[in-house]
Tab-separated table of N, CA and C in Angstrom:
chain	number	residue	atom	x	y	z
A	1	UNK	N	48.316	-37.784	-27.997
A	1	UNK	CA	48.228	-37.097	-26.817
A	1	UNK	C	49.807	-37.072	-26.575
A	2	UNK	N	49.865	-35.621	-25.894
A	2	UNK	CA	51.221	-35.635	-25.378
A	2	UNK	C	51.429	-36.037	-24.087
A	3	UNK	N	52.459	-36.607	-23.614
A	3	UNK	CA	52.846	-37.071	-22.026
A	3	UNK	C	53.618	-36.162	-21.221
A	4	UNK	N	53.559	-35.895	-19.818
A	4	UNK	CA	54.499	-34.688	-19.489
A	4	UNK	C	55.814	-35.207	-19.127
A	5	UNK	N	55.979	-36.585	-19.229
A	5	UNK	CA	57.588	-36.844	-19.315
A	5	UNK	C	57.840	-36.397	-20.540
A	6	UNK	N	57.451	-36.501	-21.593
A	6	UNK	CA	57.942	-35.774	-23.211
A	6	UNK	C	57.988	-34.476	-22.935
A	7	UNK	N	57.130	-33.795	-22.495
A	7	UNK	CA	57.211	-32.331	-22.155
A	7	UNK	C	58.520	-31.914	-21.646
A	8	UNK	N	58.694	-32.770	-20.167
A	8	UNK	CA	59.623	-31.945	-19.347
A	8	UNK	C	61.129	-32.650	-20.170
A	9	UNK	N	61.013	-33.369	-21.101
A	9	UNK	CA	62.579	-33.922	-21.638
A	9	UNK	C	62.841	-33.278	-22.525
A	10	UNK	N	61.970	-32.716	-23.619
A	10	UNK	CA	61.904	-31.652	-24.596
A	10	UNK	C	62.211	-30.261	-24.183
A	11	UNK	N	61.766	-30.120	-22.860
A	11	UNK	CA	61.893	-28.760	-22.458
A	11	UNK	C	63.811	-28.334	-21.832
A	12	UNK	N	64.062	-29.605	-21.740
A	12	UNK	CA	65.432	-29.819	-21.118
A	12	UNK	C	65.330	-30.238	-19.656
A	13	UNK	N	64.362	-30.092	-19.012
A	13	UNK	CA	64.334	-30.401	-17.463
A	13	UNK	C	65.386	-32.049	-17.173
A	14	UNK	N	66.076	-31.823	-16.654
A	14	UNK	CA	66.451	-33.282	-15.903
A	14	UNK	C	65.721	-33.404	-14.651
A	15	UNK	N	64.720	-34.536	-14.967
A	15	UNK	CA	63.858	-34.715	-13.673
A	15	UNK	C	64.629	-35.874	-12.855
A	16	UNK	N	65.523	-36.536	-13.015
A	16	UNK	CA	66.116	-37.753	-12.436
A	16	UNK	C	66.913	-36.821	-11.636
A	17	UNK	N	67.917	-35.768	-12.195
A	17	UNK	CA	68.685	-35.221	-11.127
A	17	UNK	C	67.801	-34.490	-9.941
A	18	UNK	N	66.966	-33.918	-10.432
A	18	UNK	CA	66.127	-33.384	-9.211
A	18	UNK	C	65.755	-34.354	-8.089
A	19	UNK	N	64.856	-35.492	-8.704
A	19	UNK	CA	64.800	-36.414	-8.078
A	19	UNK	C	65.728	-36.870	-7.112
A	20	UNK	N	66.546	-37.040	-7.525
A	20	UNK	CA	67.820	-37.778	-7.181
A	20	UNK	C	68.146	-36.829	-5.625
A	21	UNK	N	68.115	-35.356	-5.565
A	21	UNK	CA	68.334	-34.661	-4.807
A	21	UNK	C	67.425	-34.605	-3.577
A	22	UNK	N	66.156	-35.192	-4.004
A	22	UNK	CA	65.160	-35.365	-2.866
A	22	UNK	C	65.522	-36.681	-2.190
A	23	UNK	N	66.029	-37.518	-2.603
A	23	UNK	CA	66.199	-39.078	-2.103
A	23	UNK	C	65.174	-39.853	-2.403
A	24	UNK	N	65.434	-41.286	-2.379
A	24	UNK	CA	64.143	-42.308	-2.821
A	24	UNK	C	63.064	-42.084	-2.156
A	25	UNK	N	63.269	-42.179	-0.600
A	25	UNK	CA	61.612	-42.041	0.117
A	25	UNK	C	61.231	-40.809	-0.093
A	26	UNK	N	61.792	-39.843	-0.056
A	26	UNK	CA	61.112	-38.526	-0.484
A	26	UNK	C	60.238	-38.394	-1.955
A	27	UNK	N	60.788	-39.249	-2.600
A	27	UNK	CA	60.565	-39.098	-4.092
A	27	UNK	C	59.481	-40.162	-4.151
A	28	UNK	N	59.654	-41.056	-3.579
A	28	UNK	CA	58.234	-41.945	-3.469
A	28	UNK	C	57.308	-41.538	-2.859
A	29	UNK	N	57.322	-40.778	-1.579
A	29	UNK	CA	56.329	-40.350	-0.746
A	29	UNK	C	55.607	-39.141	-1.756
A	30	UNK	N	56.335	-38.536	-2.472
A	30	UNK	CA	55.916	-37.376	-3.443
A	30	UNK	C	54.670	-38.252	-4.488
A	31	UNK	N	55.526	-39.061	-5.196
A	31	UNK	CA	54.601	-39.681	-6.129
A	31	UNK	C	53.253	-40.460	-5.493
A	32	UNK	N	53.418	-41.181	-4.559
A	32	UNK	CA	52.132	-41.829	-4.111
A	32	UNK	C	51.531	-40.545	-3.571
A	33	UNK	N	51.820	-39.180	-2.663
A	33	UNK	CA	50.680	-38.596	-2.662
A	33	UNK	C	50.361	-37.764	-4.066
A	34	UNK	N	51.135	-37.304	-5.134
A	34	UNK	CA	50.315	-36.929	-6.316
A	34	UNK	C	49.385	-38.258	-7.195
A	35	UNK	N	49.932	-39.461	-6.699
A	35	UNK	CA	48.724	-40.199	-7.441
A	35	UNK	C	47.728	-40.317	-6.246
A	36	UNK	N	47.626	-40.233	-5.153
A	36	UNK	CA	46.477	-40.268	-4.147
A	36	UNK	C	45.408	-38.959	-4.529
A	37	UNK	N	46.146	-37.805	-4.784
A	37	UNK	CA	45.602	-36.593	-4.898
A	37	UNK	C	44.683	-36.684	-6.422
A	38	UNK	N	45.288	-37.547	-7.385
A	38	UNK	CA	44.600	-37.727	-8.750
A	38	UNK	C	43.349	-38.425	-8.539
A	39	UNK	N	43.296	-39.605	-7.928
A	39	UNK	CA	42.861	-40.636	-7.824
A	39	UNK	C	41.368	-40.116	-7.023
A	40	UNK	N	41.939	-39.419	-6.063
A	40	UNK	CA	41.012	-38.502	-5.170
A	40	UNK	C	39.859	-37.386	-6.231
A	41	UNK	N	40.646	-36.916	-6.961
A	41	UNK	CA	39.871	-36.081	-8.049
A	41	UNK	C	38.969	-36.507	-9.204
A	42	UNK	N	39.851	-38.186	-9.415
A	42	UNK	CA	38.886	-38.724	-10.477
A	42	UNK	C	37.726	-39.026	-9.669
A	43	UNK	N	38.047	-39.348	-8.351
A	43	UNK	CA	36.539	-40.373	-7.606
A	43	UNK	C	35.415	-39.128	-7.380
A	44	UNK	N	35.777	-38.084	-7.209
A	44	UNK	CA	35.016	-36.872	-6.868
A	44	UNK	C	34.583	-35.409	-7.666
A	45	UNK	N	35.740	-35.293	-8.621
A	45	UNK	CA	35.813	-34.366	-9.400
A	45	UNK	C	34.880	-34.528	-11.097
A	46	UNK	N	34.809	-33.051	-11.305
A	46	UNK	CA	34.251	-33.299	-12.700
A	46	UNK	C	34.991	-33.820	-14.069
A	47	UNK	N	34.452	-34.704	-14.357
A	47	UNK	CA	35.530	-35.495	-15.371
A	47	UNK	C	34.997	-35.450	-16.918
A	48	UNK	N	35.694	-34.521	-17.628
A	48	UNK	CA	35.499	-34.840	-18.817
A	48	UNK	C	36.674	-35.073	-19.508
A	49	UNK	N	36.406	-35.278	-21.252
A	49	UNK	CA	37.567	-35.513	-21.652
A	49	UNK	C	38.808	-35.040	-21.393
A	50	UNK	N	39.375	-33.860	-21.731
A	50	UNK	CA	40.429	-32.996	-21.375
A	50	UNK	C	40.659	-33.405	-19.826
A	51	UNK	N	40.186	-33.223	-18.771
A	51	UNK	CA	40.462	-33.632	-17.801
A	51	UNK	C	40.720	-35.034	-17.346
A	52	UNK	N	39.732	-36.062	-17.987
A	52	UNK	CA	40.499	-37.459	-18.142
A	52	UNK	C	41.668	-37.625	-18.740
A	53	UNK	N	41.878	-36.938	-19.787
A	53	UNK	CA	43.399	-37.245	-20.479
A	53	UNK	C	44.246	-36.791	-19.315
A	54	UNK	N	43.984	-35.642	-18.927
A	54	UNK	CA	45.229	-35.029	-18.004
A	54	UNK	C	45.362	-35.646	-16.333
A	55	UNK	N	44.606	-36.498	-16.319
A	55	UNK	CA	44.327	-37.052	-15.181
A	55	UNK	C	45.361	-38.393	-15.431
A	56	UNK	N	44.796	-39.061	-16.337
A	56	UNK	CA	45.491	-40.343	-16.445
A	56	UNK	C	46.890	-40.292	-17.362
A	57	UNK	N	47.516	-38.787	-17.748
A	57	UNK	CA	48.551	-38.857	-18.182
A	57	UNK	C	49.659	-38.688	-17.144
A	58	UNK	N	49.056	-38.024	-16.005
A	58	UNK	CA	49.410	-37.606	-14.531
A	58	UNK	C	49.701	-39.128	-13.856
A	59	UNK	N	48.771	-39.835	-14.001
A	59	UNK	CA	49.182	-41.323	-13.375
A	59	UNK	C	50.083	-41.822	-14.160
A	60	UNK	N	50.423	-42.145	-15.268
A	60	UNK	CA	51.355	-42.700	-15.950
A	60	UNK	C	52.479	-42.123	-15.874
A	61	UNK	N	52.651	-40.733	-15.557
A	61	UNK	CA	53.947	-40.022	-15.237
A	61	UNK	C	54.333	-40.448	-13.772
A	62	UNK	N	53.416	-40.870	-12.870
A	62	UNK	CA	53.805	-41.313	-11.310
A	62	UNK	C	53.943	-42.974	-11.666
A	63	UNK	N	53.575	-43.372	-12.854
A	63	UNK	CA	53.763	-45.024	-12.953
A	63	UNK	C	55.089	-45.003	-13.514
A	64	UNK	N	55.558	-43.888	-14.046
A	64	UNK	CA	56.942	-44.140	-14.407
A	64	UNK	C	57.971	-43.937	-13.461
A	65	UNK	N	57.445	-43.107	-12.409
A	65	UNK	CA	58.245	-42.805	-11.138
A	65	UNK	C	58.471	-43.996	-10.170
A	66	UNK	N	57.473	-44.732	-10.049
A	66	UNK	CA	57.593	-46.285	-9.676
A	66	UNK	C	58.352	-47.137	-10.079
A	67	UNK	N	58.232	-47.194	-11.433
A	67	UNK	CA	58.986	-47.943	-12.375
A	67	UNK	C	60.563	-47.935	-12.367
A	68	UNK	N	61.010	-46.229	-11.933
A	68	UNK	CA	62.480	-46.061	-11.834
A	68	UNK	C	62.910	-46.317	-10.577
A	69	UNK	N	61.891	-46.001	-9.441
A	69	UNK	CA	62.327	-46.299	-7.829
A	69	UNK	C	62.463	-47.422	-7.392
A	70	UNK	N	61.416	-48.657	-7.682
A	70	UNK	CA	61.185	-49.909	-7.202
A	70	UNK	C	62.560	-50.560	-7.405
A	71	UNK	N	63.661	-50.754	-8.364
A	71	UNK	CA	64.370	-51.490	-8.374
A	71	UNK	C	65.648	-51.093	-7.315
A	72	UNK	N	65.606	-49.596	-7.187
A	72	UNK	CA	67.081	-49.074	-6.389
A	72	UNK	C	66.073	-49.310	-4.920
A	73	UNK	N	65.060	-49.278	-4.410
A	73	UNK	CA	64.468	-49.503	-3.222
A	73	UNK	C	64.795	-50.839	-3.032
A	74	UNK	N	64.418	-51.615	-3.974
A	74	UNK	CA	64.728	-53.327	-3.593
A	74	UNK	C	65.853	-53.817	-3.266
A	75	UNK	N	66.969	-52.779	-4.141
A	75	UNK	CA	68.740	-53.000	-4.022
A	75	UNK	C	68.897	-52.610	-2.476
A	76	UNK	N	68.213	-51.335	-1.853
A	76	UNK	CA	68.433	-51.046	-0.514
A	76	UNK	C	68.149	-51.639	0.356
A	77	UNK	N	66.590	-52.682	0.274
A	77	UNK	CA	66.366	-53.237	1.397
A	77	UNK	C	67.033	-54.875	1.220
A	78	UNK	N	67.327	-55.361	0.045
A	78	UNK	CA	67.616	-56.400	0.213
A	78	UNK	C	68.950	-56.730	-0.850
A	79	UNK	N	69.764	-55.816	-0.899
A	79	UNK	CA	71.090	-56.147	-1.591
A	79	UNK	C	71.054	-56.082	-2.962
A	80	UNK	N	72.176	-56.136	-3.570
A	80	UNK	CA	72.395	-56.336	-4.976
A	80	UNK	C	72.800	-57.866	-5.557
A	81	UNK	N	73.020	-58.547	-4.489
A	81	UNK	CA	73.395	-59.979	-4.864
A	81	UNK	C	72.622	-60.472	-5.569
A	82	UNK	N	71.048	-60.503	-5.322
A	82	UNK	CA	70.276	-61.489	-5.967
A	82	UNK	C	68.972	-60.262	-6.471
A	83	UNK	N	69.726	-59.082	-6.906
A	83	UNK	CA	68.560	-58.326	-7.442
A	83	UNK	C	67.431	-58.580	-8.492
A	84	UNK	N	68.218	-59.276	-9.488
A	84	UNK	CA	67.149	-59.981	-10.534
A	84	UNK	C	65.948	-60.560	-9.708
A	85	UNK	N	66.384	-61.265	-8.991
A	85	UNK	CA	65.323	-62.420	-8.888
A	85	UNK	C	64.365	-61.625	-7.648
A	86	UNK	N	65.178	-60.905	-6.634
A	86	UNK	CA	64.333	-59.940	-5.975
A	86	UNK	C	63.379	-58.892	-6.416
A	87	UNK	N	64.008	-58.496	-7.257
A	87	UNK	CA	63.127	-57.159	-8.366
A	87	UNK	C	61.868	-58.383	-8.944
A	88	UNK	N	62.449	-59.292	-9.306
A	88	UNK	CA	61.396	-59.941	-9.787
A	88	UNK	C	60.174	-60.250	-9.210
A	89	UNK	N	60.245	-60.720	-7.770
A	89	UNK	CA	59.273	-60.857	-7.018
A	89	UNK	C	58.456	-59.487	-6.655
A	90	UNK	N	59.296	-58.572	-6.429
A	90	UNK	CA	58.799	-57.115	-6.399
A	90	UNK	C	57.558	-56.714	-7.618
A	91	UNK	N	58.299	-57.173	-8.578
A	91	UNK	CA	57.435	-56.709	-9.936
A	91	UNK	C	56.169	-57.371	-10.253
A	92	UNK	N	55.699	-58.883	-9.461
A	92	UNK	CA	54.495	-59.259	-9.642
A	92	UNK	C	53.670	-58.527	-9.098
A	93	UNK	N	53.805	-57.542	-7.968
A	93	UNK	CA	52.682	-57.088	-7.693
A	93	UNK	C	51.619	-56.171	-8.673
A	94	UNK	N	52.711	-55.416	-9.688
A	94	UNK	CA	52.147	-55.018	-10.790
A	94	UNK	C	51.199	-56.035	-11.575
A	95	UNK	N	51.460	-57.511	-11.779
A	95	UNK	CA	51.025	-58.567	-12.386
A	95	UNK	C	49.812	-58.836	-11.876
A	96	UNK	N	49.807	-58.670	-10.309
A	96	UNK	CA	48.702	-59.246	-9.436
A	96	UNK	C	47.803	-58.261	-9.490
A	97	UNK	N	48.121	-56.853	-9.596
A	97	UNK	CA	47.257	-55.531	-9.435
A	97	UNK	C	46.660	-55.358	-10.921
A	98	UNK	N	47.021	-55.893	-12.152
A	98	UNK	CA	46.534	-55.944	-13.206
A	98	UNK	C	45.365	-57.055	-13.617
A	99	UNK	N	45.613	-57.915	-12.715
A	99	UNK	CA	44.694	-59.082	-12.429
A	99	UNK	C	43.385	-58.590	-11.457
A	100	UNK	N	43.881	-58.176	-10.390
A	100	UNK	CA	42.739	-57.777	-9.437
A	100	UNK	C	42.107	-56.581	-9.355
A	101	UNK	N	42.778	-55.475	-10.048
A	101	UNK	CA	42.312	-54.416	-10.229
A	101	UNK	C	40.636	-54.178	-10.766
A	102	UNK	N	40.887	-54.849	-12.300
A	102	UNK	CA	39.370	-54.822	-12.793
A	102	UNK	C	38.484	-55.612	-12.013
A	103	UNK	N	38.614	-56.355	-11.489
A	103	UNK	CA	37.622	-57.164	-10.938
A	103	UNK	C	37.318	-56.196	-9.631
A	104	UNK	N	38.036	-55.646	-8.995
A	104	UNK	CA	37.786	-54.655	-8.078
A	104	UNK	C	36.814	-53.553	-8.828
A	105	UNK	N	37.303	-52.945	-9.803
A	105	UNK	CA	36.575	-52.118	-10.634
A	105	UNK	C	35.178	-52.254	-11.192
A	106	UNK	N	35.058	-54.023	-11.254
A	106	UNK	CA	33.856	-54.484	-11.881
A	106	UNK	C	32.923	-54.384	-11.182
A	107	UNK	N	33.173	-54.716	-9.431
A	107	UNK	CA	32.221	-55.194	-8.577
A	107	UNK	C	32.039	-53.862	-7.651
A	108	UNK	N	32.540	-52.901	-7.848
A	108	UNK	CA	32.204	-51.601	-7.440
A	108	UNK	C	32.042	-50.711	-8.245
A	109	UNK	N	31.217	-49.394	-7.816
A	109	UNK	CA	31.422	-48.112	-8.939
A	109	UNK	C	32.772	-47.565	-9.072
A	110	UNK	N	32.669	-47.257	-10.593
A	110	UNK	CA	34.237	-46.753	-10.737
A	110	UNK	C	34.495	-45.663	-9.680
A	111	UNK	N	33.762	-44.753	-9.298
A	111	UNK	CA	34.110	-43.337	-8.897
A	111	UNK	C	34.733	-44.357	-7.305
A	112	UNK	N	33.936	-45.098	-6.511
A	112	UNK	CA	34.594	-46.060	-5.516
A	112	UNK	C	35.790	-46.481	-5.489
A	113	UNK	N	35.896	-46.755	-7.057
A	113	UNK	CA	37.468	-47.860	-7.356
A	113	UNK	C	38.547	-46.614	-7.403
A	114	UNK	N	38.278	-45.318	-7.513
A	114	UNK	CA	39.128	-44.746	-7.891
A	114	UNK	C	39.288	-43.792	-6.314
A	115	UNK	N	38.367	-44.010	-5.656
A	115	UNK	CA	38.408	-43.740	-3.868
A	115	UNK	C	39.610	-44.696	-3.383
A	116	UNK	N	38.890	-45.873	-3.375
A	116	UNK	CA	39.890	-46.926	-2.924
A	116	UNK	C	41.481	-46.889	-3.536
A	117	UNK	N	41.832	-46.297	-4.704
A	117	UNK	CA	42.926	-46.359	-5.271
A	117	UNK	C	43.427	-45.554	-4.547
A	118	UNK	N	43.244	-44.291	-4.411
A	118	UNK	CA	43.723	-43.190	-3.304
A	118	UNK	C	43.887	-43.182	-1.911
A	119	UNK	N	42.821	-44.372	-1.229
A	119	UNK	CA	43.109	-44.380	0.088
A	119	UNK	C	44.618	-45.952	0.181
A	120	UNK	N	44.511	-46.301	-0.676
A	120	UNK	CA	45.699	-47.387	-0.744
A	120	UNK	C	46.764	-46.796	-1.343
A	121	UNK	N	46.910	-45.614	-1.991
A	121	UNK	CA	48.139	-44.579	-2.565
A	121	UNK	C	48.369	-43.914	-1.044
A	122	UNK	N	47.530	-43.601	-0.030
A	122	UNK	CA	47.905	-42.659	1.138
A	122	UNK	C	48.319	-43.679	2.071
A	123	UNK	N	47.663	-44.808	2.088
A	123	UNK	CA	48.661	-45.878	2.900
A	123	UNK	C	49.894	-46.404	2.769
A	124	UNK	N	50.083	-46.279	1.460
A	124	UNK	CA	51.804	-46.622	1.032
A	124	UNK	C	52.409	-45.511	1.238
A	125	UNK	N	52.009	-44.412	0.874
A	125	UNK	CA	52.783	-42.928	1.461
A	125	UNK	C	53.196	-43.114	3.072
A	126	UNK	N	52.077	-43.480	3.780
A	126	UNK	CA	52.575	-43.656	5.132
A	126	UNK	C	53.468	-44.535	5.489
A	127	UNK	N	53.440	-46.094	4.848
A	127	UNK	CA	54.189	-47.130	5.173
A	127	UNK	C	55.448	-46.596	4.890
A	128	UNK	N	55.706	-45.635	3.399
A	128	UNK	CA	56.768	-45.132	2.849
A	128	UNK	C	57.290	-44.657	3.800
A	129	UNK	N	56.847	-43.750	4.779
A	129	UNK	CA	57.426	-42.833	5.565
A	129	UNK	C	57.938	-43.647	7.127
A	130	UNK	N	57.146	-44.733	6.963
A	130	UNK	CA	57.396	-45.207	8.498
A	130	UNK	C	58.617	-46.631	8.446
A	131	UNK	N	58.585	-47.259	7.151
A	131	UNK	CA	59.444	-48.134	6.910
A	131	UNK	C	61.015	-47.549	6.717
A	132	UNK	N	62.106	-47.776	7.716
A	132	UNK	CA	63.070	-47.800	7.243
A	132	UNK	C	64.333	-48.891	6.362
A	133	UNK	N	65.238	-47.724	5.965
A	133	UNK	CA	66.058	-48.999	5.377
A	133	UNK	C	66.623	-49.903	6.425
A	134	UNK	N	66.953	-50.884	6.234
A	134	UNK	CA	68.096	-51.741	7.322
A	134	UNK	C	69.406	-51.413	7.228
A	135	UNK	N	69.883	-51.245	8.132
A	135	UNK	CA	71.341	-51.195	8.342
A	135	UNK	C	71.936	-52.284	8.044
A	136	UNK	N	72.990	-51.858	7.399
A	136	UNK	CA	74.183	-53.077	7.076
A	136	UNK	C	75.017	-53.337	8.245
A	137	UNK	N	74.717	-54.566	8.618
A	137	UNK	CA	75.445	-55.224	9.497
A	137	UNK	C	77.053	-55.086	9.328
A	138	UNK	N	78.135	-54.882	10.384
A	138	UNK	CA	79.383	-55.185	10.272
A	138	UNK	C	79.780	-56.409	10.446
A	139	UNK	N	80.671	-57.057	9.705
A	139	UNK	CA	80.840	-58.389	9.843
A	139	UNK	C	81.633	-58.652	11.554
A	140	UNK	N	82.020	-57.735	12.149
A	140	UNK	CA	82.603	-57.764	13.345
A	140	UNK	C	81.258	-57.631	14.204
A	141	UNK	N	80.466	-57.222	13.997
A	141	UNK	CA	79.147	-57.416	14.724
A	141	UNK	C	78.591	-58.648	14.716
A	142	UNK	N	78.382	-59.063	13.502
A	142	UNK	CA	77.514	-60.625	13.172
A	142	UNK	C	78.392	-61.357	13.823
A	143	UNK	N	79.790	-61.567	14.100
A	143	UNK	CA	80.517	-62.120	15.105
A	143	UNK	C	80.070	-62.157	16.466
A	144	UNK	N	80.267	-61.101	16.939
A	144	UNK	CA	79.860	-60.555	18.636
A	144	UNK	C	77.867	-61.264	18.465
A	145	UNK	N	77.277	-60.850	17.838
A	145	UNK	CA	75.870	-61.323	18.092
A	145	UNK	C	76.039	-62.891	18.112
A	146	UNK	N	76.903	-63.838	17.327
A	146	UNK	CA	76.453	-65.243	17.249
A	146	UNK	C	77.408	-65.688	18.466
A	147	UNK	N	78.303	-65.049	19.123
A	147	UNK	CA	79.021	-65.506	20.527
A	147	UNK	C	78.245	-65.529	21.280
């Protein structure tokens, strides 16, 4: 099975340079939006072997985008001093979802599980739009605030 990132790399497309021009937040929203669309399609669309492979490949493509973006986003919010431990905590979400996701998929019909995942992606898209990167305080401002 061919993956889209392999196709893009072999075609000479520099996906990372293109996405860098969009900015982290816009790229994150784009990936959440694409993931939501695919999840909604998987819950309502006609699913056969080729469309399933295409959908899963696109989900994998988006997953790679998340993995590339989250370390930078973590550094934006919490700084680089303790990036290893901070990103380690952020990465636990993948572990928790790997445990909880199959339990949810087992408890409800598969199409509803995809629909629920799509709704969570839309919620994440809205949150990515509303949450702002904290401004770094100037040392002089901190002294004034403490006085």
